[in-house]
Each structure stands twice: as structure tokens, then as C-alpha cells.
Short mmCIF file of C-alpha atoms and ligand atoms in Angstrom, two decimals:
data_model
loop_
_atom_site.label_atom_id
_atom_site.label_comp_id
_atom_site.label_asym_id
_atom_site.label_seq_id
_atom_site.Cartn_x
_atom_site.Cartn_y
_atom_site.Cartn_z
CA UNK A 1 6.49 4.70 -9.40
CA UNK A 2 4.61 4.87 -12.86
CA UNK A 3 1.96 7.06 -12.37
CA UNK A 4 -0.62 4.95 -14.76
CA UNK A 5 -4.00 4.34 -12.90
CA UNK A 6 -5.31 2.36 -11.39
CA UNK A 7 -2.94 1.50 -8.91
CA UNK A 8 -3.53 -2.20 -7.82
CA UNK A 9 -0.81 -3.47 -4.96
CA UNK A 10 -0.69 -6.41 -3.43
CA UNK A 11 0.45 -6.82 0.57
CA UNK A 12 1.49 -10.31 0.89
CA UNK A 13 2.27 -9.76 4.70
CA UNK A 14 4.03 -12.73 6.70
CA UNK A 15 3.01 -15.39 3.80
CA UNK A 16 4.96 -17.46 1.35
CA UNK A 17 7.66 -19.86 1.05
CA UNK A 18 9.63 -19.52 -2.00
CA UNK A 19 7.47 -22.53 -4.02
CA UNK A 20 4.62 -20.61 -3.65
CA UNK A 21 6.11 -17.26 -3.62
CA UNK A 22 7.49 -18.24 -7.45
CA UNK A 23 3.86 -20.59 -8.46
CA UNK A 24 2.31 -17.12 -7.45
CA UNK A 25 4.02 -14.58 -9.68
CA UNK A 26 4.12 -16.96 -12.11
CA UNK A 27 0.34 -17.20 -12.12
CA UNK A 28 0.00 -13.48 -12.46
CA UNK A 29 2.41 -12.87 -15.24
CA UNK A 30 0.43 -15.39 -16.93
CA UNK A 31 -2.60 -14.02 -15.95
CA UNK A 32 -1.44 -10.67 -17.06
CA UNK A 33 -0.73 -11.87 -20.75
CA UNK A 34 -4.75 -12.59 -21.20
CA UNK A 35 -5.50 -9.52 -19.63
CA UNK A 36 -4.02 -6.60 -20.83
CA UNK A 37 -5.13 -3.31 -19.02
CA UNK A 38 -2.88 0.39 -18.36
CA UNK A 39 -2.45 0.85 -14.90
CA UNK A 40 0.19 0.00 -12.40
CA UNK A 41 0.42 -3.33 -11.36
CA UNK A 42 2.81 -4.85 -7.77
CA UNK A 43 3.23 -7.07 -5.17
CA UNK A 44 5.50 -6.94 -2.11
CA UNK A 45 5.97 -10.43 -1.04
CA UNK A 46 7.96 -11.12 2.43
CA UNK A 47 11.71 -9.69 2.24
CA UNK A 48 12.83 -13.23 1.90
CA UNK A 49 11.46 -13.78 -1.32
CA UNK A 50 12.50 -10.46 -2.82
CA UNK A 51 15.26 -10.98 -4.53
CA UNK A 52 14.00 -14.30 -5.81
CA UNK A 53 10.75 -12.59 -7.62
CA UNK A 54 12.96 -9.69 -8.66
CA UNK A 55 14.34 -12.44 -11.19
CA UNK A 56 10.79 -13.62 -11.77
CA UNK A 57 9.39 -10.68 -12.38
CA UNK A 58 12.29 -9.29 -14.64
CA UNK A 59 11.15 -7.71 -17.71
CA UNK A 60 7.59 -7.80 -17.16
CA UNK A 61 5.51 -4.49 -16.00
CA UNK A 62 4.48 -5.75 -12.49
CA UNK A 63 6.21 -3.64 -9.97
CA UNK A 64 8.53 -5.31 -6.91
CA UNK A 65 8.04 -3.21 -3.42
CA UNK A 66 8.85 -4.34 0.15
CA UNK A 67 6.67 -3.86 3.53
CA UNK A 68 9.06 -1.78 5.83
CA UNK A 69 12.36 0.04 5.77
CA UNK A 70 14.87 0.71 7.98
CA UNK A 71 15.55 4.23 8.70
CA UNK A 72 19.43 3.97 8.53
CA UNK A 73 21.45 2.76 5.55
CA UNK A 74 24.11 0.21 7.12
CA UNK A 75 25.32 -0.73 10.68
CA UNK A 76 24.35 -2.34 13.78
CA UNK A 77 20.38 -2.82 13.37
CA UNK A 78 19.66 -6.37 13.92
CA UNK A 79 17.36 -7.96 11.84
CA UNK A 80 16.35 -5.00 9.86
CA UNK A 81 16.86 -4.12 6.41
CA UNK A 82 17.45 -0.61 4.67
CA UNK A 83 16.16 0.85 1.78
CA UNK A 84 19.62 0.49 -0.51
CA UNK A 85 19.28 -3.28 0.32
CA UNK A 86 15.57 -3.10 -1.33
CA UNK A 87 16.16 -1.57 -3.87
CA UNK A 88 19.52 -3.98 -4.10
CA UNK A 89 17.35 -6.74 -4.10
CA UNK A 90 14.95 -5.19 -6.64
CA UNK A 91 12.41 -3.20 -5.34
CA UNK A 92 11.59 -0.22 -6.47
CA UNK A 93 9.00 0.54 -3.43
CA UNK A 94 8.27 -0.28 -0.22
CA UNK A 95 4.88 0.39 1.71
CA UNK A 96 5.30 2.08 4.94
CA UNK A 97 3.30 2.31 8.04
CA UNK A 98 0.88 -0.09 7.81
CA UNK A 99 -1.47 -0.46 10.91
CA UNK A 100 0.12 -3.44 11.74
CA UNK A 101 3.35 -2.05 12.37
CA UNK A 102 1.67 1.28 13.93
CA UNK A 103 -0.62 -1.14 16.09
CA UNK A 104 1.29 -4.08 16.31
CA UNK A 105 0.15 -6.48 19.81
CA UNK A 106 3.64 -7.75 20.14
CA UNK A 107 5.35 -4.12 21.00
CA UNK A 108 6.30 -2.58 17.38
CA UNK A 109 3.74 0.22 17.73
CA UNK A 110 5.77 2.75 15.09
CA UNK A 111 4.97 6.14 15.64
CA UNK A 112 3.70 9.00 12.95
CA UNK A 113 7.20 10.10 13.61
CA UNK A 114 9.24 7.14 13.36
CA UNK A 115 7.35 6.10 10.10
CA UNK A 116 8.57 9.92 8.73
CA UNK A 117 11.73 9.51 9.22
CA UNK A 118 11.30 6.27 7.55
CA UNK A 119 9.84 7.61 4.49
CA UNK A 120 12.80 10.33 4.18
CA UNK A 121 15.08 7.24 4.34
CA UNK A 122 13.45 4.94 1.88
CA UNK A 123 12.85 7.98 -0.38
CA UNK A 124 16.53 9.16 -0.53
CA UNK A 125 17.21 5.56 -1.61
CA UNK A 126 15.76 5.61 -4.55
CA UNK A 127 12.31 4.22 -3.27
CA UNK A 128 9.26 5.25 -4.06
CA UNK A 129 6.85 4.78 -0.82
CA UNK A 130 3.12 3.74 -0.12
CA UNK A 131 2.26 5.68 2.98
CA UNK A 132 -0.73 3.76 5.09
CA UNK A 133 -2.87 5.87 7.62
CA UNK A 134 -6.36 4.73 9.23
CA UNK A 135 -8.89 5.11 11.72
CA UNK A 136 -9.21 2.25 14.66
CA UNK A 137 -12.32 0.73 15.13
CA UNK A 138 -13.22 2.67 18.11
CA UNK A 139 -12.07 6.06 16.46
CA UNK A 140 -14.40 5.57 14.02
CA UNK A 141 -17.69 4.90 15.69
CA UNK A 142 -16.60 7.77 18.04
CA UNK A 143 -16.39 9.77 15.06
CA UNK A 144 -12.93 10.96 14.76
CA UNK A 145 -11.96 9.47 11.51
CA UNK A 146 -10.63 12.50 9.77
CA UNK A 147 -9.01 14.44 12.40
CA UNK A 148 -7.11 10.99 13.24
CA UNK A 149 -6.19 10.90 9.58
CA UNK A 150 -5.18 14.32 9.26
CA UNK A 151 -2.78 13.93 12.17
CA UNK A 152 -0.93 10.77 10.88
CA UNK A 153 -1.18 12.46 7.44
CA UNK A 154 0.79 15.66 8.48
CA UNK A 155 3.14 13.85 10.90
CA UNK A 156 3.71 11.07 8.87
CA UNK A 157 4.54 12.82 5.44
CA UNK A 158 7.87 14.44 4.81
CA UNK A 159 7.22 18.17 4.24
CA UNK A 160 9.12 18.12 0.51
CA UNK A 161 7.62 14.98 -1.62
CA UNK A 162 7.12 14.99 -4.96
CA UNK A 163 3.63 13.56 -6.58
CA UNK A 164 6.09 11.26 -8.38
CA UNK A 165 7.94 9.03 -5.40
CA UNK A 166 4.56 9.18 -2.90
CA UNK A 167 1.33 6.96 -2.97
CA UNK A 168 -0.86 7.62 0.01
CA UNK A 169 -2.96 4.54 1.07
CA UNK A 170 -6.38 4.98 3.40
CA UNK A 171 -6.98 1.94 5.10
CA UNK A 172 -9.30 1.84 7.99
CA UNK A 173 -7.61 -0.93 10.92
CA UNK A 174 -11.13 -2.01 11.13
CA UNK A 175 -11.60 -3.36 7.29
CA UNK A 176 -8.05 -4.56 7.28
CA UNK A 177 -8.37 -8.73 6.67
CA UNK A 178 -11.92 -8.44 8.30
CA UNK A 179 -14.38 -8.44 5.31
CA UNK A 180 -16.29 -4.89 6.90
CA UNK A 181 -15.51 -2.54 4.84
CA UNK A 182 -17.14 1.21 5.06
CA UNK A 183 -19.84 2.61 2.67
CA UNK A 184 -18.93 3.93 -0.86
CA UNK A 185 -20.25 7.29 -0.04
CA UNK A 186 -17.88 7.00 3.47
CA UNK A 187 -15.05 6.14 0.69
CA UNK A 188 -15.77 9.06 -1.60
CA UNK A 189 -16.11 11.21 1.89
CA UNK A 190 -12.65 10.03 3.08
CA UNK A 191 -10.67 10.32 -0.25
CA UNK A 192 -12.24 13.41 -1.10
CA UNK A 193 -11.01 15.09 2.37
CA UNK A 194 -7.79 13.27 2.12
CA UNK A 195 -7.05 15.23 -1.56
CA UNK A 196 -8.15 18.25 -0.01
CA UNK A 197 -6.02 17.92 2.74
CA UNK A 198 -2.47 16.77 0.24
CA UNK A 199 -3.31 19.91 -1.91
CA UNK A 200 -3.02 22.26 1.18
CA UNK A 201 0.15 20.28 2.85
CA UNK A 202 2.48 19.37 -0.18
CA UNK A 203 3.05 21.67 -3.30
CA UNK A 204 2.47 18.50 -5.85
CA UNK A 205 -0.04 17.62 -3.48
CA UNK A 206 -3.02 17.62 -6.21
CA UNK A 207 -0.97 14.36 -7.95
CA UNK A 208 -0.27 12.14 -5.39
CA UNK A 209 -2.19 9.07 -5.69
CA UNK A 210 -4.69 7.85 -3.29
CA UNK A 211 -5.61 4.07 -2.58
CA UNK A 212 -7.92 2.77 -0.40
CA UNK A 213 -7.33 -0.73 1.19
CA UNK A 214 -9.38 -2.96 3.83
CA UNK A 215 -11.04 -6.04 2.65
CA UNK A 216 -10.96 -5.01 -1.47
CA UNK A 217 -12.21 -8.47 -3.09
CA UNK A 218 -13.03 -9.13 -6.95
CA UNK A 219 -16.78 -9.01 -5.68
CA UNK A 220 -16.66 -5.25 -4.09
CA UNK A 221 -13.19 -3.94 -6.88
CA UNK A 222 -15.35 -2.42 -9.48
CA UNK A 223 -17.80 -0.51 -7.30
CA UNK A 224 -14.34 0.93 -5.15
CA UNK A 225 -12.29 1.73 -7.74
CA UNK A 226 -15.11 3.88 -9.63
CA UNK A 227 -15.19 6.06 -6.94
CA UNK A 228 -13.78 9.44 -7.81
CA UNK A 229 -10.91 10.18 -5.51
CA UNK A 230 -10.04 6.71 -5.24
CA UNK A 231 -6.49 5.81 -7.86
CA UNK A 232 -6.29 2.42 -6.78
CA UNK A 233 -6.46 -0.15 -4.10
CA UNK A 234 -3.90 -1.97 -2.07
CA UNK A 235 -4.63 -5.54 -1.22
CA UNK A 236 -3.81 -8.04 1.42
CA UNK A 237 -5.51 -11.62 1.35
CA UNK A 238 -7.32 -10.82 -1.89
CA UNK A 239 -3.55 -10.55 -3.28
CA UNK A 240 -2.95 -14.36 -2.20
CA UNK A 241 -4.71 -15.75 -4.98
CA UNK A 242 -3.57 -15.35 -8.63
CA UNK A 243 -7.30 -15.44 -10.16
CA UNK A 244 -9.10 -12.82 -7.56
CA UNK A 245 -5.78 -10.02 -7.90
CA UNK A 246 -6.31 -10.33 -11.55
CA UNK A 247 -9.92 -9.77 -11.05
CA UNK A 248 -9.34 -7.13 -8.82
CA UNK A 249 -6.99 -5.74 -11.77
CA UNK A 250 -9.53 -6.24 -14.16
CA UNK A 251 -12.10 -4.50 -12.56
CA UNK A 252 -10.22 -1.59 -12.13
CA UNK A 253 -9.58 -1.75 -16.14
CA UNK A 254 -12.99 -0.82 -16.44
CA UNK A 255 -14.19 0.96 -13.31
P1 LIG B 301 -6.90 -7.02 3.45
O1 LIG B 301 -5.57 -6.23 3.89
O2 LIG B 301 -7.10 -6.75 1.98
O3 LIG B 301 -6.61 -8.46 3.75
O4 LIG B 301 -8.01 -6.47 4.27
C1 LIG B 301 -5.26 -4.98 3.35
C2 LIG B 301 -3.96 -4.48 3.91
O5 LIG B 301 -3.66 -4.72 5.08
O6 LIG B 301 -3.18 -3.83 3.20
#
């Protein structure tokens, strides 16, 4: 992925029918032609709408990424989709384990280890990857925030990754879609460990972008995004509506 900061990526989740899928992107390309800015710009809508919005989104800037990858290429996996199919369908990322997949109720609970091996598989086809760790609730008031990152950090990142193909995305479960988010200076805290701790495990460690994510909103964007270690933000029901991404986008224009 484009290296160009900020880094603003929207996680559409489970939501959109094709109507509003397309009414969406178009909104934002149009937005995006008022509102120049540098930066990297995406969404990743649901996999059915992917190759749909790949056409949409043809020649413009705004990037096209998925939510999950299959670790194999091809063969017997019902229902799920590999990384040359992405990218076949016009992605050229895909995030990867997001707390809800990690801590899903309904039984997907993905391991550290199962979302490595996912990474090496999206990365060797062709994807670049947004790699989600965070802190429950209860891991935070107990404390443990970093050494719980540092753990899915190290066992969830392929030992050889270039700066170029990785984005790493903090996002505490507890801020996730819940309007809490934690203090700037707990940001700045977080990120600034979190560089630290890429420098020592990967050789292009120093590059490799960091986002934070949990309840970013136009009304909190500029204030996040100014903080030092933080490259971007990804985005979940802020990302739903055309005029508060863009604001989100705008804000980071100038943060
Ligand atoms: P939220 O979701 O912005 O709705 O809190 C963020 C995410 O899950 O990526």
C-alpha cells in the first residue's frame, strides 16, 4: 500500500447491499473531488460487494481491501475466500485479525497463530495487510494492555515483512463501535510502545505504519490523528456515512 499519511480506512463490517454499497462510494469519490488532501484513502466493504466497487472505484486513488483471508489459495474450504480471489476481485488489501474474528461469540475465535499464517498467505498474494491487535476490556483495567499487545504483536506478525506490504492497527475491543475511547496521552503511550516494540522485532520495523481504531468520529479525528506515533486511523461505523469519513479524512489533512 502507498505509504502517503495519513492512513484513513474504512471497516464496513457485515453492512451493505449493493444500492448502498455503490450510493456510498459514489458519495466519497465525490466527496473526494472537493477535498483534495495526500494521504491514503480505503474502504473494505463486505466481500460481496468487492468486485462491484472495484469497478466503482476504478481510476480514482481510494484504495479497495477486504476483511479476512483464507490461509490456502484454492480447494475444499467452504465458504471462504483466498487472497488471489481478492486481489482477483480488486483488492489490493485485506485487514486481518480484527477482534471480532479473534473474539467472535459465535465460535470463530482466530488465534495469534492462525491470523499469522494468514498474513503469510494474503501477503504472498500480492496483498498488502492491516494487522489488528487490542486489549479486552477487562485486560485493560487489570492493567495488562501492553504485554497483551506485545504477545499478539510477536505471534501475530510474520518474522520477514517489509514496511511496504504491513500496516499495524491498535484497536482496543473495548472502543470498538462503543463510543469509549482511551485518553490521548493513553494513545501516544500505546503507539509509542508499539513503534518501539516493531523496531526491535522486524528489520523495516521503524516504517511500518501504525493506526489506531475504536470509536474515531469527525468530532474526536483531528485531536487522534495529531498524535505523534499515530499514521492513521481505521474506521468502522464512522466509515458508514459519506460526510463524517470525509471529515474524518479531512481532519487528518490538517492534524
Ligand atoms: P468503530 O469500529 O469505529 O465502529 O469503533 C472500528 C473497527 O472495528 O475497526
Amino acid at each position: 500500500m502507498s505509504q502517503a499519511l495519513p492512513i484513513i480506512l474504512g471497516n464496513w463490517k457485515m453492512n451493505g447491499l449493493r444500492a448502498e454499497g455503490d450510493a456510498l462510494t459514489r458519495s466519497l469519490l465525490r466527496g473526494l473531488v472537493e477535498r483534495q488532501g495526500s494521504g491514503t484513502l480505503g474502504i473494505c466493504p463486505p466481500a460481496t460487494l468487492l468486485s462491484t466497487l472495484a469497478k466503482v472505484l476504478d481510476g480514482s486513488s481510494v484504495k479497495l481491501g477486504a476483511q479476512d483471508c483464507a490461509v490456502e489459495s484454492e480447494g475444499a474450504f467452504t465458504g471462504d475466500i483466498s487472497g488471489r480471489m481478492l486481489v482477483d476481485a480488486g483488492c489490493s488489501f485485506t485487514i486481518l485479525g480484527h477482534s471480532e474474528r479473534r473474539h467472535d461469540r459465535h465460535g470463530r475465535g482466530e488465534s495469534s497463530e492462525l491470523v499469522r499464517a494468514k498474513v503469510g498467505a494474503a501477503l504472498s498474494a500480492g496483498l498488502d495487510v492491516v494487522l489488528c491487535i487490542g486489549e479486552t476490556e477487562a485486560e485493560w483495567e487489570a492493567g495488562e494492555t501492553l504485554g497483551v499487545l506485545d504477545r499478539q504483536l510477536e505471534m501475530s506478525l510474520p518474522a520477514q515483512v517489509s514496511a511496504e506490504e504491513i500496516i499495524l492497527a491498535y484497536e482496543p475491543v473495548w472502543a470498538i463501535g462503543t463510543g469509549k475511547t482511551p485518553t490521548i496521552d493513553d494513545i501516544a503511550g500505546t503507539h509509542r510502545h508499539l513503534r518501539g516494540r516493531l523496531r526491535s522485532l522486524v528489520s523495516s520495523g521503524a516504517g511500518i505504519p501504525i493506526l489506531y481504531g475504536g470509536s474515531v468520529k469527525a468530532a474526536n479525528a483531528a485531536e487522534i490523528l495529531s498524535i505523534d506515533d499515530v499514521d492513521g486511523a481505521l474506521v468502522g461505523g464512522a466509515s458508514l456515512k459519506a460526510d463524517e469519513f470525509l471529515a474524518i479524512w479531512q481532519a487528518g489533512q490538517t492534524a
